[in-house]
Amino acid sequence: KNTMLLNRKQGSYFFLAEIFTDAEFEPSGGAYRQHCGKCTRCLDLCPTGALEGGYVMDSRKCISYLTIENRGPIPRELRSQLGNWIFGCDICQEVCPWNEPFTEQIEPALLPYMPDLLALDQEGFSRRFAKTAIKRAKRSGLLRNTAVAMGNTKNPAAVPFLARTLADDPDPLIRSHAAWALGQIGGPTAKRALDRSRKSDPDSETVREC
């Protein structure tokens, strides 16, 4: 129901590969069968409702799509539902009963210090993530996602970093999401930063977010 390929012995934590060959093989098994039964964990726990219909993924709502492949703004109505996800999402796999035997084998990800990510310029981003999958999101996408995640924390300690991004970052996509995040946190310091940007930022979308 989470649209992943499911193996009853391996769950869904595996990659697919192809081998092109002229060798002939016998079919390896019978027709595809469904093994979800009455379970709806993935449908119930998807933060954005991307799996609402079951067996169909609405990529426009999927956090993995929104934080990796999406190159534009994250829809405002979905931002608060992203929580602290800044690159991808595995909830629909984590809650799947078929994956329970394998969860302890998965290396826990180290949570990055989000202000450090906001401070990355293009050279710093390329140097840090050039040989990782994170480069797929590009600097613009990763810092956009980081701003949203910081706004979702509602932590006043994030305000100085977001205010600096709003004032100085050259990318309007990042600035507009930093403005949204400041609005989520609120407080006098955030309000002053938004007021300054509203009067001076050349990007209309950023001004609207202020």
Tab-separated table of C-alpha atoms in Angstrom:
chain	number	residue	atom	x	y	z
A	1	LYS	CA	0.000	0.000	0.000
A	2	ASN	CA	3.000	2.328	0.314
A	3	THR	CA	3.802	1.636	-3.388
A	4	MET	CA	7.144	0.013	-2.489
A	5	LEU	CA	8.200	-3.366	-3.814
A	6	LEU	CA	7.749	-5.811	-0.934
A	7	ASN	CA	9.670	-9.004	-0.313
A	8	ARG	CA	8.329	-11.113	2.545
A	9	LYS	CA	11.855	-12.215	3.515
A	10	GLN	CA	13.550	-8.828	3.079
A	11	GLY	CA	10.817	-6.260	3.606
A	12	SER	CA	11.234	-3.216	1.364
A	13	TYR	CA	14.721	-2.037	2.340
A	14	PHE	CA	16.583	-2.971	-0.813
A	15	PHE	CA	17.576	-1.519	-4.162
A	16	LEU	CA	16.708	-2.868	-7.591
A	17	ALA	CA	19.242	-3.455	-10.346
A	18	GLU	CA	19.156	-4.673	-13.925
A	19	ILE	CA	21.495	-6.960	-15.821
A	20	PHE	CA	21.372	-6.913	-19.619
A	21	THR	CA	22.301	-10.301	-21.043
A	22	ASP	CA	21.465	-12.659	-23.897
A	23	ALA	CA	21.342	-15.622	-21.490
A	24	GLU	CA	17.982	-17.365	-21.116
A	25	PHE	CA	16.386	-17.893	-17.715
A	26	GLU	CA	13.327	-19.703	-16.467
A	27	PRO	CA	10.720	-17.511	-14.742
A	28	SER	CA	11.514	-17.365	-11.026
A	29	GLY	CA	8.029	-17.432	-9.561
A	30	GLY	CA	4.299	-16.999	-9.863
A	31	ALA	CA	2.211	-13.909	-10.332
A	32	TYR	CA	2.571	-10.921	-8.020
A	33	ARG	CA	0.525	-11.166	-4.832
A	34	GLN	CA	-0.428	-8.617	-2.224
A	35	HIS	CA	0.644	-9.125	1.383
A	36	CYS	CA	-0.635	-5.999	3.144
A	37	GLY	CA	-3.853	-7.554	4.398
A	38	LYS	CA	-5.904	-5.134	6.485
A	39	CYS	CA	-2.862	-3.134	7.635
A	40	THR	CA	-3.078	0.605	6.945
A	41	ARG	CA	-0.135	1.884	9.020
A	42	CYS	CA	1.584	3.598	6.095
A	43	LEU	CA	-1.659	5.258	4.984
A	44	ASP	CA	-2.535	6.400	8.486
A	45	LEU	CA	0.902	7.761	9.396
A	46	CYS	CA	1.951	9.519	6.185
A	47	PRO	CA	2.182	13.148	7.403
A	48	THR	CA	0.915	14.690	4.157
A	49	GLY	CA	-1.644	12.050	3.132
A	50	ALA	CA	0.298	11.168	-0.005
A	51	LEU	CA	-0.878	7.535	0.277
A	52	GLU	CA	-4.493	8.299	1.065
A	53	GLY	CA	-5.941	6.053	-1.663
A	54	GLY	CA	-3.682	3.049	-1.057
A	55	TYR	CA	-1.440	1.504	-3.750
A	56	VAL	CA	-1.180	4.964	-5.343
A	57	MET	CA	1.373	7.640	-4.492
A	58	ASP	CA	0.475	11.290	-4.973
A	59	SER	CA	4.012	12.566	-5.553
A	60	ARG	CA	2.838	16.165	-5.190
A	61	LYS	CA	2.345	15.438	-1.475
A	62	CYS	CA	5.207	12.996	-0.884
A	63	ILE	CA	7.875	14.420	1.439
A	64	SER	CA	10.624	12.594	-0.468
A	65	TYR	CA	9.532	14.251	-3.703
A	66	LEU	CA	9.017	17.648	-2.108
A	67	THR	CA	12.438	17.704	-0.439
A	68	ILE	CA	14.541	16.099	-3.196
A	69	GLU	CA	13.102	16.301	-6.692
A	70	ASN	CA	10.923	19.399	-6.364
A	71	ARG	CA	12.833	22.453	-7.598
A	72	GLY	CA	10.288	25.112	-6.698
A	73	PRO	CA	8.632	26.288	-3.503
A	74	ILE	CA	7.116	23.762	-1.135
A	75	PRO	CA	3.342	24.373	-1.045
A	76	ARG	CA	2.519	26.460	2.015
A	77	GLU	CA	-0.240	24.092	3.144
A	78	LEU	CA	2.263	21.211	3.361
A	79	ARG	CA	5.239	22.921	5.014
A	80	SER	CA	4.146	22.430	8.609
A	81	GLN	CA	3.609	18.717	7.899
A	82	LEU	CA	7.236	18.196	6.869
A	83	GLY	CA	8.343	18.318	10.498
A	84	ASN	CA	12.152	18.090	10.626
A	85	TRP	CA	12.580	16.116	7.377
A	86	ILE	CA	15.143	17.939	5.246
A	87	PHE	CA	15.982	15.190	2.752
A	88	GLY	CA	13.545	12.430	1.935
A	89	CYS	CA	11.214	10.532	4.247
A	90	ASP	CA	11.008	6.870	5.300
A	91	ILE	CA	7.930	6.826	7.525
A	92	CYS	CA	5.918	4.563	5.223
A	93	GLN	CA	8.760	2.010	5.331
A	94	GLU	CA	9.584	2.423	9.008
A	95	VAL	CA	6.034	1.583	10.092
A	96	CYS	CA	5.584	-1.389	7.734
A	97	PRO	CA	5.286	-4.670	9.711
A	98	TRP	CA	7.306	-6.505	7.056
A	99	ASN	CA	10.283	-4.260	7.839
A	100	GLU	CA	10.253	-4.753	11.614
A	101	PRO	CA	12.878	-7.575	11.596
A	102	PHE	CA	15.313	-5.336	9.717
A	103	THR	CA	15.003	-1.977	11.463
A	104	GLU	CA	17.864	-2.687	13.891
A	105	GLN	CA	20.204	-3.341	10.949
A	106	ILE	CA	19.765	0.159	9.526
A	107	GLU	CA	22.493	2.683	10.358
A	108	PRO	CA	20.911	5.632	12.190
A	109	ALA	CA	21.458	8.903	10.354
A	110	LEU	CA	23.384	11.637	12.116
A	111	LEU	CA	21.168	14.689	12.359
A	112	PRO	CA	23.044	17.679	10.942
A	113	TYR	CA	23.262	20.960	12.812
A	114	MET	CA	20.776	22.950	10.792
A	115	PRO	CA	22.355	26.412	11.249
A	116	ASP	CA	25.530	24.977	9.703
A	117	LEU	CA	23.557	23.913	6.648
A	118	LEU	CA	21.977	27.352	6.291
A	119	ALA	CA	25.450	28.888	6.269
A	120	LEU	CA	26.692	26.811	3.316
A	121	ASP	CA	27.504	28.727	0.148
A	122	GLN	CA	27.614	26.892	-3.192
A	123	GLU	CA	31.275	25.979	-2.824
A	124	GLY	CA	30.728	24.681	0.696
A	125	PHE	CA	27.683	22.658	-0.353
A	126	SER	CA	29.550	21.084	-3.267
A	127	ARG	CA	32.556	20.250	-1.122
A	128	ARG	CA	30.476	18.660	1.632
A	129	PHE	CA	27.935	16.729	-0.442
A	130	ALA	CA	29.581	16.118	-3.834
A	131	LYS	CA	29.831	12.353	-3.296
A	132	THR	CA	26.481	11.852	-1.573
A	133	ALA	CA	22.859	11.485	-2.652
A	134	ILE	CA	22.103	14.838	-0.998
A	135	LYS	CA	23.541	16.632	-4.015
A	136	ARG	CA	20.329	15.639	-5.846
A	137	ALA	CA	18.447	18.283	-3.870
A	138	LYS	CA	21.004	20.943	-4.846
A	139	ARG	CA	21.960	23.746	-2.493
A	140	SER	CA	18.740	25.603	-3.214
A	141	GLY	CA	16.570	22.640	-2.258
A	142	LEU	CA	18.499	21.556	0.826
A	143	LEU	CA	18.620	25.037	2.357
A	144	ARG	CA	14.957	25.603	1.467
A	145	ASN	CA	14.105	22.392	3.327
A	146	THR	CA	16.331	23.344	6.256
A	147	ALA	CA	14.569	26.681	6.628
A	148	VAL	CA	11.180	24.946	6.709
A	149	ALA	CA	12.390	22.421	9.291
A	150	MET	CA	13.763	25.211	11.499
A	151	GLY	CA	10.448	27.037	11.263
A	152	ASN	CA	8.636	23.877	12.304
A	153	THR	CA	10.714	23.646	15.481
A	154	LYS	CA	9.205	26.981	16.672
A	155	ASN	CA	12.517	27.429	18.474
A	156	PRO	CA	13.418	31.123	19.032
A	157	ALA	CA	17.111	30.157	18.938
A	158	ALA	CA	16.692	29.617	15.185
A	159	VAL	CA	15.657	33.228	14.540
A	160	PRO	CA	19.158	34.810	14.172
A	161	PHE	CA	20.205	32.187	11.621
A	162	LEU	CA	17.006	32.501	9.611
A	163	ALA	CA	17.181	36.302	9.757
A	164	ARG	CA	20.735	36.229	8.410
A	165	THR	CA	19.639	33.929	5.592
A	166	LEU	CA	16.708	36.178	4.765
A	167	ALA	CA	18.973	39.213	4.615
A	168	ASP	CA	22.006	37.772	2.833
A	169	ASP	CA	21.303	34.612	0.834
A	170	PRO	CA	21.494	35.195	-2.934
A	171	ASP	CA	18.808	32.585	-3.713
A	172	PRO	CA	15.239	33.948	-3.564
A	173	LEU	CA	13.792	30.442	-3.064
A	174	ILE	CA	15.792	30.057	0.128
A	175	ARG	CA	14.991	33.579	1.316
A	176	SER	CA	11.248	33.117	0.820
A	177	HIS	CA	11.221	29.932	2.897
A	178	ALA	CA	13.371	31.566	5.572
A	179	ALA	CA	10.744	34.332	5.724
A	180	TRP	CA	8.002	31.730	6.162
A	181	ALA	CA	9.992	30.056	8.928
A	182	LEU	CA	10.456	33.346	10.782
A	183	GLY	CA	6.723	33.895	10.597
A	184	GLN	CA	6.150	30.472	12.144
A	185	ILE	CA	8.442	31.209	15.069
A	186	GLY	CA	7.380	34.796	15.609
A	187	GLY	CA	8.617	37.211	18.248
A	188	PRO	CA	9.991	40.765	18.010
A	189	THR	CA	13.347	39.819	16.459
A	190	ALA	CA	11.686	37.764	13.741
A	191	LYS	CA	9.195	40.552	13.082
A	192	ARG	CA	11.966	43.131	12.651
A	193	ALA	CA	13.768	40.892	10.171
A	194	LEU	CA	10.558	40.385	8.180
A	195	ASP	CA	9.790	44.110	8.196
A	196	ARG	CA	13.248	44.938	6.826
A	197	SER	CA	12.960	42.341	4.084
A	198	ARG	CA	9.463	43.460	3.139
A	199	LYS	CA	10.837	46.923	2.381
A	200	SER	CA	14.043	45.900	0.606
A	201	ASP	CA	13.899	42.424	-0.935
A	202	PRO	CA	13.711	42.494	-4.750
A	203	ASP	CA	11.889	39.130	-4.969
A	204	SER	CA	8.089	39.403	-4.943
A	205	GLU	CA	7.582	35.903	-3.511
A	206	THR	CA	9.876	36.639	-0.594
A	207	VAL	CA	8.028	39.881	0.068
A	208	ARG	CA	4.710	37.994	0.089
A	209	GLU	CA	6.092	35.580	2.675
A	210	CYS	CA	7.073	38.509	4.876
